[in-house]
mmCIF file of N, CA and C in Angstrom:
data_model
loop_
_atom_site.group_PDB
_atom_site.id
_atom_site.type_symbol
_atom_site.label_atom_id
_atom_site.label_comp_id
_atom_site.label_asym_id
_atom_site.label_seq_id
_atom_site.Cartn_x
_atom_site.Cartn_y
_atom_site.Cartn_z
ATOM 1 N N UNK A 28 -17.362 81.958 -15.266
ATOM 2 C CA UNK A 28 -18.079 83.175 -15.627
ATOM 3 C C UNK A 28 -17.090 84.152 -16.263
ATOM 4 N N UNK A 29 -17.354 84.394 -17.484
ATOM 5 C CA UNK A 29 -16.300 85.451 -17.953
ATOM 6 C C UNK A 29 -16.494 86.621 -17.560
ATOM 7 N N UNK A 30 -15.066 87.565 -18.011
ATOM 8 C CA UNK A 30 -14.977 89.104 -16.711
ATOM 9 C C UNK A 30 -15.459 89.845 -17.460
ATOM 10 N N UNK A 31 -17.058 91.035 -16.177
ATOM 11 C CA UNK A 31 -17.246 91.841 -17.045
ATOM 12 C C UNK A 31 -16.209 92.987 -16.995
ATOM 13 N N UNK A 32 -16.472 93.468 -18.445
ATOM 14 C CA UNK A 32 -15.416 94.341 -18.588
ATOM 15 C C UNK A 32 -15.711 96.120 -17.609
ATOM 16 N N UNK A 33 -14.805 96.811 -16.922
ATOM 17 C CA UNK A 33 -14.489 97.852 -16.060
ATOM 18 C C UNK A 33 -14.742 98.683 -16.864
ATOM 19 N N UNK A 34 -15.339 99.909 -16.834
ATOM 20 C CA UNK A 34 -15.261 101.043 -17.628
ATOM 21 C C UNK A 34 -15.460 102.253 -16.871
ATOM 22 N N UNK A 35 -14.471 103.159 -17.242
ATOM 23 C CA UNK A 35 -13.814 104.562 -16.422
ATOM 24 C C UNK A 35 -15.119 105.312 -16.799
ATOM 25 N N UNK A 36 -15.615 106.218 -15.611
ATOM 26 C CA UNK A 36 -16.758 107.199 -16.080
ATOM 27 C C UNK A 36 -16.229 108.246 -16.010
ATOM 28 N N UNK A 37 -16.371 109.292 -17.551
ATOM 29 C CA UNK A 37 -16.047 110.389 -17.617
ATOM 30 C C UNK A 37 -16.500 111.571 -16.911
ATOM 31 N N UNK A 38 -15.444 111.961 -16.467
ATOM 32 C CA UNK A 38 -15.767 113.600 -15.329
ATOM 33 C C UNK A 38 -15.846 113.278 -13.866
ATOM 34 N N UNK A 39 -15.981 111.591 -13.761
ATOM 35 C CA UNK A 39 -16.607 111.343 -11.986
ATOM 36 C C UNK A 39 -15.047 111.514 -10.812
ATOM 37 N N UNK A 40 -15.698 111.985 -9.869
ATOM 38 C CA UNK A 40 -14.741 112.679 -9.251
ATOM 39 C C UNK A 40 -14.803 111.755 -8.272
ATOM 40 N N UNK A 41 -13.705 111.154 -7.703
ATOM 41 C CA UNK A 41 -13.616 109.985 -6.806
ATOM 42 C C UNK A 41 -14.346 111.013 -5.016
ATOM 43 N N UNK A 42 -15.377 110.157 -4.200
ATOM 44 C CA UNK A 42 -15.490 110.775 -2.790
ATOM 45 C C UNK A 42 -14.570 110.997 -2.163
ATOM 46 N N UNK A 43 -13.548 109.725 -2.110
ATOM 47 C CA UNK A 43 -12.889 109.776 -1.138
ATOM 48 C C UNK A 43 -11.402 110.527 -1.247
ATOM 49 N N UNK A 44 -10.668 110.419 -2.550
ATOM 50 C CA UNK A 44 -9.853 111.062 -2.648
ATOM 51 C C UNK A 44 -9.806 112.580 -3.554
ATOM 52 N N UNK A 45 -10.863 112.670 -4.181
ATOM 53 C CA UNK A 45 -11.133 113.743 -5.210
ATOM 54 C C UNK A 45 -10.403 113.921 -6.430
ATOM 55 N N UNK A 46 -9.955 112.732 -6.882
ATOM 56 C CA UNK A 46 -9.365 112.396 -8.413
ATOM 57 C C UNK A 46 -10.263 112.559 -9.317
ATOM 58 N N UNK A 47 -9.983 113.482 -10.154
ATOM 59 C CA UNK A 47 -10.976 112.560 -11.359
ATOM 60 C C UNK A 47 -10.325 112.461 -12.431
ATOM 61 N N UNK A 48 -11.790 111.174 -12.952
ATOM 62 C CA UNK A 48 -11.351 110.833 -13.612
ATOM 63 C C UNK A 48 -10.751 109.190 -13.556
ATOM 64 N N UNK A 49 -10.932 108.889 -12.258
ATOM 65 C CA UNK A 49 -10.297 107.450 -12.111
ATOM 66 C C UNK A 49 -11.278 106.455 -11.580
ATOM 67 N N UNK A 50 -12.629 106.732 -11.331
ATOM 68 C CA UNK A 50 -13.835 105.738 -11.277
ATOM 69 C C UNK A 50 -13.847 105.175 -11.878
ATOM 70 N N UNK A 51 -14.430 103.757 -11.749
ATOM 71 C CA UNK A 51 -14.546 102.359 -13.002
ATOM 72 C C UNK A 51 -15.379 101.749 -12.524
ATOM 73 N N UNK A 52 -16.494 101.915 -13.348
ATOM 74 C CA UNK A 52 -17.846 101.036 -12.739
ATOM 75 C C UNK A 52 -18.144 100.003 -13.747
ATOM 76 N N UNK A 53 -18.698 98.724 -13.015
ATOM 77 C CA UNK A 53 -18.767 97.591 -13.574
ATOM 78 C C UNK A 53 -20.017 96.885 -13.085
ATOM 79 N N UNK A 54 -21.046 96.233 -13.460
ATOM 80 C CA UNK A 54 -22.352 95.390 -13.074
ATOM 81 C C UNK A 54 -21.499 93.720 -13.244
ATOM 82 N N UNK A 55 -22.204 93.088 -12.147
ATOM 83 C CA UNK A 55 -22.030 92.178 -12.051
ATOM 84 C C UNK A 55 -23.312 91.330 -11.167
ATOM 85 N N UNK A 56 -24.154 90.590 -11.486
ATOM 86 C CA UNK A 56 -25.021 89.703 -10.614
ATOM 87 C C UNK A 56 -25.778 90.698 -10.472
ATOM 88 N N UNK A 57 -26.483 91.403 -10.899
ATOM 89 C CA UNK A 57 -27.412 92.289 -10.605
ATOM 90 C C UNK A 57 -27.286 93.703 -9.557
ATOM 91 N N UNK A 58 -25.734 93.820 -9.608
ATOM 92 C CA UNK A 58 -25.021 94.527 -8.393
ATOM 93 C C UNK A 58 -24.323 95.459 -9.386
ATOM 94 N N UNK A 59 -24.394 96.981 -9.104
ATOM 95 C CA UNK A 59 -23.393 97.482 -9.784
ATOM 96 C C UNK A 59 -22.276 98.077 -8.836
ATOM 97 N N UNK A 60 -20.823 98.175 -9.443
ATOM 98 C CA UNK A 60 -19.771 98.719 -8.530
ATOM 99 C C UNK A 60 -18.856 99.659 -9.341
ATOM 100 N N UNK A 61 -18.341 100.114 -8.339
ATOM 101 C CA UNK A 61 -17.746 101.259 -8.512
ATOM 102 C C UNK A 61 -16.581 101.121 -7.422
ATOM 103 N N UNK A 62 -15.076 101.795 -8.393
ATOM 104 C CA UNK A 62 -14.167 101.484 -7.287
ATOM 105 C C UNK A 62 -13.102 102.960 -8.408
ATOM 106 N N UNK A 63 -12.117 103.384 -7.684
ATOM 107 C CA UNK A 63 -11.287 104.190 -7.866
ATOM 108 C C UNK A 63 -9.787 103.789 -7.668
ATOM 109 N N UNK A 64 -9.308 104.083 -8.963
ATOM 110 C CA UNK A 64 -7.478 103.338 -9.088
ATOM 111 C C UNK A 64 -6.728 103.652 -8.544
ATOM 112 N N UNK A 65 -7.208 105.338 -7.643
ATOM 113 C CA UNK A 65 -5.963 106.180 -7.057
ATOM 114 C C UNK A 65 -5.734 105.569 -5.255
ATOM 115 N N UNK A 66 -7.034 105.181 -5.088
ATOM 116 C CA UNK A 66 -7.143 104.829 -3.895
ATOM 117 C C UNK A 66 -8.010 103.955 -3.496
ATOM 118 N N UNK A 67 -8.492 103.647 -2.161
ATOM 119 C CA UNK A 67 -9.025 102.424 -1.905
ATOM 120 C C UNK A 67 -10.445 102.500 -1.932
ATOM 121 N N UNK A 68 -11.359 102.986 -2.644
ATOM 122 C CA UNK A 68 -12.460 103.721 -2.467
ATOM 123 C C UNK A 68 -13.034 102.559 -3.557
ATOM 124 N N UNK A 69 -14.391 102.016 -2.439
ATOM 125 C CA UNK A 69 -15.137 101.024 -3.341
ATOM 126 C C UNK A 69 -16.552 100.790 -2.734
ATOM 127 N N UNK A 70 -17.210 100.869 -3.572
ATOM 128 C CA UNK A 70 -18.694 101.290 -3.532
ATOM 129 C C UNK A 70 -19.517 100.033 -4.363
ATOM 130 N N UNK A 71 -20.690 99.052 -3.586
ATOM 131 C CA UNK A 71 -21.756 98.401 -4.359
ATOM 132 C C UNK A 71 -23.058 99.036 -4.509
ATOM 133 N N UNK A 72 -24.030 99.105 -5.147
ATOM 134 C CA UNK A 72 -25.297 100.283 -5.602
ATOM 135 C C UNK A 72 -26.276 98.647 -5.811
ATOM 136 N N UNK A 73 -26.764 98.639 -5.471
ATOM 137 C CA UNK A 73 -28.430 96.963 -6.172
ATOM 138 C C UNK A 73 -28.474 98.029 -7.266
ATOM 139 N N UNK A 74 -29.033 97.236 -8.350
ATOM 140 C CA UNK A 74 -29.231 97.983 -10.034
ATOM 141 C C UNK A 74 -31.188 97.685 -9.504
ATOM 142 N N UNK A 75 -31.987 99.056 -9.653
ATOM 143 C CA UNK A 75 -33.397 99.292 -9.275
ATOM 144 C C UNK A 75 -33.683 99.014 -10.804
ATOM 145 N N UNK A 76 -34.844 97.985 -10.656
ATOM 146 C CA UNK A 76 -35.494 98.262 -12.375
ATOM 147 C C UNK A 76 -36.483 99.948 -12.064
ATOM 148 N N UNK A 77 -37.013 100.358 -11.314
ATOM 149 C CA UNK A 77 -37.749 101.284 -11.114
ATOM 150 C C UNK A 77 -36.728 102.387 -11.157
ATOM 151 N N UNK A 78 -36.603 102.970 -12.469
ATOM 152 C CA UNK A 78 -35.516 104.136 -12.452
ATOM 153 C C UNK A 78 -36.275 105.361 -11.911
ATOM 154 N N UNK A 79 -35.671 106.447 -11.461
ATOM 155 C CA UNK A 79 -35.822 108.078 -11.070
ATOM 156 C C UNK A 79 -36.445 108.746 -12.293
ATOM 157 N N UNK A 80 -37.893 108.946 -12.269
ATOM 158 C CA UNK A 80 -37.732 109.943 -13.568
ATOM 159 C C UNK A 80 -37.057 111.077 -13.550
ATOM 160 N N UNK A 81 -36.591 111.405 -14.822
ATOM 161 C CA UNK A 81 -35.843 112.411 -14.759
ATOM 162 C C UNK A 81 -36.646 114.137 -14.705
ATOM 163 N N UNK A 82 -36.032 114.823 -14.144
ATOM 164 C CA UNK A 82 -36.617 116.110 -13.346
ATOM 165 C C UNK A 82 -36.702 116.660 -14.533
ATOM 166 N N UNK A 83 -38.163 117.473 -14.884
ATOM 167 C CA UNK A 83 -38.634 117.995 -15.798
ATOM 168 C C UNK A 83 -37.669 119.862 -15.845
ATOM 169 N N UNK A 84 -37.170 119.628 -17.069
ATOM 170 C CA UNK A 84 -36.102 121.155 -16.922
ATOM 171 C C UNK A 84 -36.876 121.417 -18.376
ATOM 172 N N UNK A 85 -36.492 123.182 -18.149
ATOM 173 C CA UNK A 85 -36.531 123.783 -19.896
ATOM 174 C C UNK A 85 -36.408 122.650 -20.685
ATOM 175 N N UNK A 86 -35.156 122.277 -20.885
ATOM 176 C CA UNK A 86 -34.498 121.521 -21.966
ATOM 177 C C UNK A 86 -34.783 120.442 -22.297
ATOM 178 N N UNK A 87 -35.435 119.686 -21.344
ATOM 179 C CA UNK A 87 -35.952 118.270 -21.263
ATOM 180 C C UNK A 87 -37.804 118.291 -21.798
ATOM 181 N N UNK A 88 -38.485 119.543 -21.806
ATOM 182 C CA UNK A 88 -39.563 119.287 -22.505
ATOM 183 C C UNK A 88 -39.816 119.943 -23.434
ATOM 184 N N UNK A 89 -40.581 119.660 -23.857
ATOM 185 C CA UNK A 89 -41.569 119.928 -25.115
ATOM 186 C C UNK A 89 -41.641 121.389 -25.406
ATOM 187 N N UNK A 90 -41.142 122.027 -26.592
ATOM 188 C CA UNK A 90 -41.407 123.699 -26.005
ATOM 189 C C UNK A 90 -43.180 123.645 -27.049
ATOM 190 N N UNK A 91 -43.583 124.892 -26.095
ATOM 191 C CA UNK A 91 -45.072 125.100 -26.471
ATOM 192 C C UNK A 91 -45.035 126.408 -26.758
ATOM 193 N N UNK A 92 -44.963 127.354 -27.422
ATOM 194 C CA UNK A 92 -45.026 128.745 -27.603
ATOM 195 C C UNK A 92 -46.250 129.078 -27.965
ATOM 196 N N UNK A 93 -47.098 129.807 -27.597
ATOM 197 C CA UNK A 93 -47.890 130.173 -28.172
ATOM 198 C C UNK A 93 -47.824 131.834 -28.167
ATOM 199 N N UNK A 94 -48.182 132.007 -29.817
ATOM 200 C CA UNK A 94 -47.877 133.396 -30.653
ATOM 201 C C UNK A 94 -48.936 134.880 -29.908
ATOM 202 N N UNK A 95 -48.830 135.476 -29.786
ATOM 203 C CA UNK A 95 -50.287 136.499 -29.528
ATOM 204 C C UNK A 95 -50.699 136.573 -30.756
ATOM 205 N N UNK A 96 -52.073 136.903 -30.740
ATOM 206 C CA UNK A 96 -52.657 137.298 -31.749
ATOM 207 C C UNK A 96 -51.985 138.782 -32.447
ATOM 208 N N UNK A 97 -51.621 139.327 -31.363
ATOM 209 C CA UNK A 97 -50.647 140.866 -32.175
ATOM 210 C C UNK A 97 -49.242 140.472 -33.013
ATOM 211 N N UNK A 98 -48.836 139.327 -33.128
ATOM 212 C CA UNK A 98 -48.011 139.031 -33.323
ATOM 213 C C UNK A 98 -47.711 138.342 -34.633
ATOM 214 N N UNK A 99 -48.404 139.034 -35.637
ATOM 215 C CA UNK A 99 -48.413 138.611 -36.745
ATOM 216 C C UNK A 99 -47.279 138.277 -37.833
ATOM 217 N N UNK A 100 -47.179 136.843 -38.811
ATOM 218 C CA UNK A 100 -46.095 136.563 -39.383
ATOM 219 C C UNK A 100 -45.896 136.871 -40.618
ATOM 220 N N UNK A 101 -44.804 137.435 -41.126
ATOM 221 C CA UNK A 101 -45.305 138.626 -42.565
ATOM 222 C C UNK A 101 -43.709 137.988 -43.890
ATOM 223 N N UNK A 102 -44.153 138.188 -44.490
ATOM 224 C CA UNK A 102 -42.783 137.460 -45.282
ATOM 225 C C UNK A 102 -42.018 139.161 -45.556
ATOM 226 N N UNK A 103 -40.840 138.249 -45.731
ATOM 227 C CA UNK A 103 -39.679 139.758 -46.389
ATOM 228 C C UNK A 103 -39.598 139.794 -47.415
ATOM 229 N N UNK A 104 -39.604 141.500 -47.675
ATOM 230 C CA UNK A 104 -39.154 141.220 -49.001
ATOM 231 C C UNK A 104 -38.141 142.045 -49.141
ATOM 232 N N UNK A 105 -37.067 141.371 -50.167
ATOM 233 C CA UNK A 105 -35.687 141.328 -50.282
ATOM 234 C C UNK A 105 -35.716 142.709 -51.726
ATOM 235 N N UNK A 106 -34.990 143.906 -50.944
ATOM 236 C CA UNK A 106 -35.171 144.605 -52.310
ATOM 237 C C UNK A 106 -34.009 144.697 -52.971
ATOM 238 N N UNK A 107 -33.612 144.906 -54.704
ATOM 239 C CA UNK A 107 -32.657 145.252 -55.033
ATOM 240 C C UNK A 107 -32.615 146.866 -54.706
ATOM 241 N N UNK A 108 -31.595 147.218 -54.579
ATOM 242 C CA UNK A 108 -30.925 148.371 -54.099
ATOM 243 C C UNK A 108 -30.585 148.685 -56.161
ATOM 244 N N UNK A 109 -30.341 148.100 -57.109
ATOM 245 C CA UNK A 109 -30.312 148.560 -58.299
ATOM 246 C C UNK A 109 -31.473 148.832 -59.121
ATOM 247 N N UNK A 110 -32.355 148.853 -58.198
ATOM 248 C CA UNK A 110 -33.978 149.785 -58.967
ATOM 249 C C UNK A 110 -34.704 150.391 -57.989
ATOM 250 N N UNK A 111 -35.108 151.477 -58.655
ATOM 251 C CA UNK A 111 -35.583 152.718 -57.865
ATOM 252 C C UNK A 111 -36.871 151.840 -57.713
ATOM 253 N N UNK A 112 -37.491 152.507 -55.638
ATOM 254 C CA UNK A 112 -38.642 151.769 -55.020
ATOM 255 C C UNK A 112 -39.978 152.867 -55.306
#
């Protein structure tokens, strides 16, 4: 079975020693892991096909604005300042 390849996750802050920066998580057999270089800290997770939806924020939906009716949209107009109004 060839090796899957380790890859460091950016920003993750090790539990046990509080490094970061030195997590390396890797899937293997339907298992994902996680282990830290600074110390002995090693973690297996089962990979869920049923993911978490993700928590509905501002940023994550749809924006809906709706205008008031007082709120009317008017174009500009751009005057020259070299002819009298």
């Amino acid at each position: 079975m060839p090796q899957t390849p380790k890859r460091f996750i950016a920003g993750a802050i090790c539990p046990r020693c509080s490094a970061i920066d030195r997590i390396r998580s890797w899937e293997q057999n339907g298992i994902r892991y996680r282990d830290c270089v600074s110390c002995d800290f090693f973690e297996q997770l089962p990979i869920e096909d049923d993911t978490i939806p993700e928590v509905p924020t501002r940023v994550n939906q749809p924006r809906e604005r709706q205008r008031p009716a007082s709120e009317e949209i008017t174009p500009v107009r751009i005057l020259d300042p070299k002819k009298p109004h």
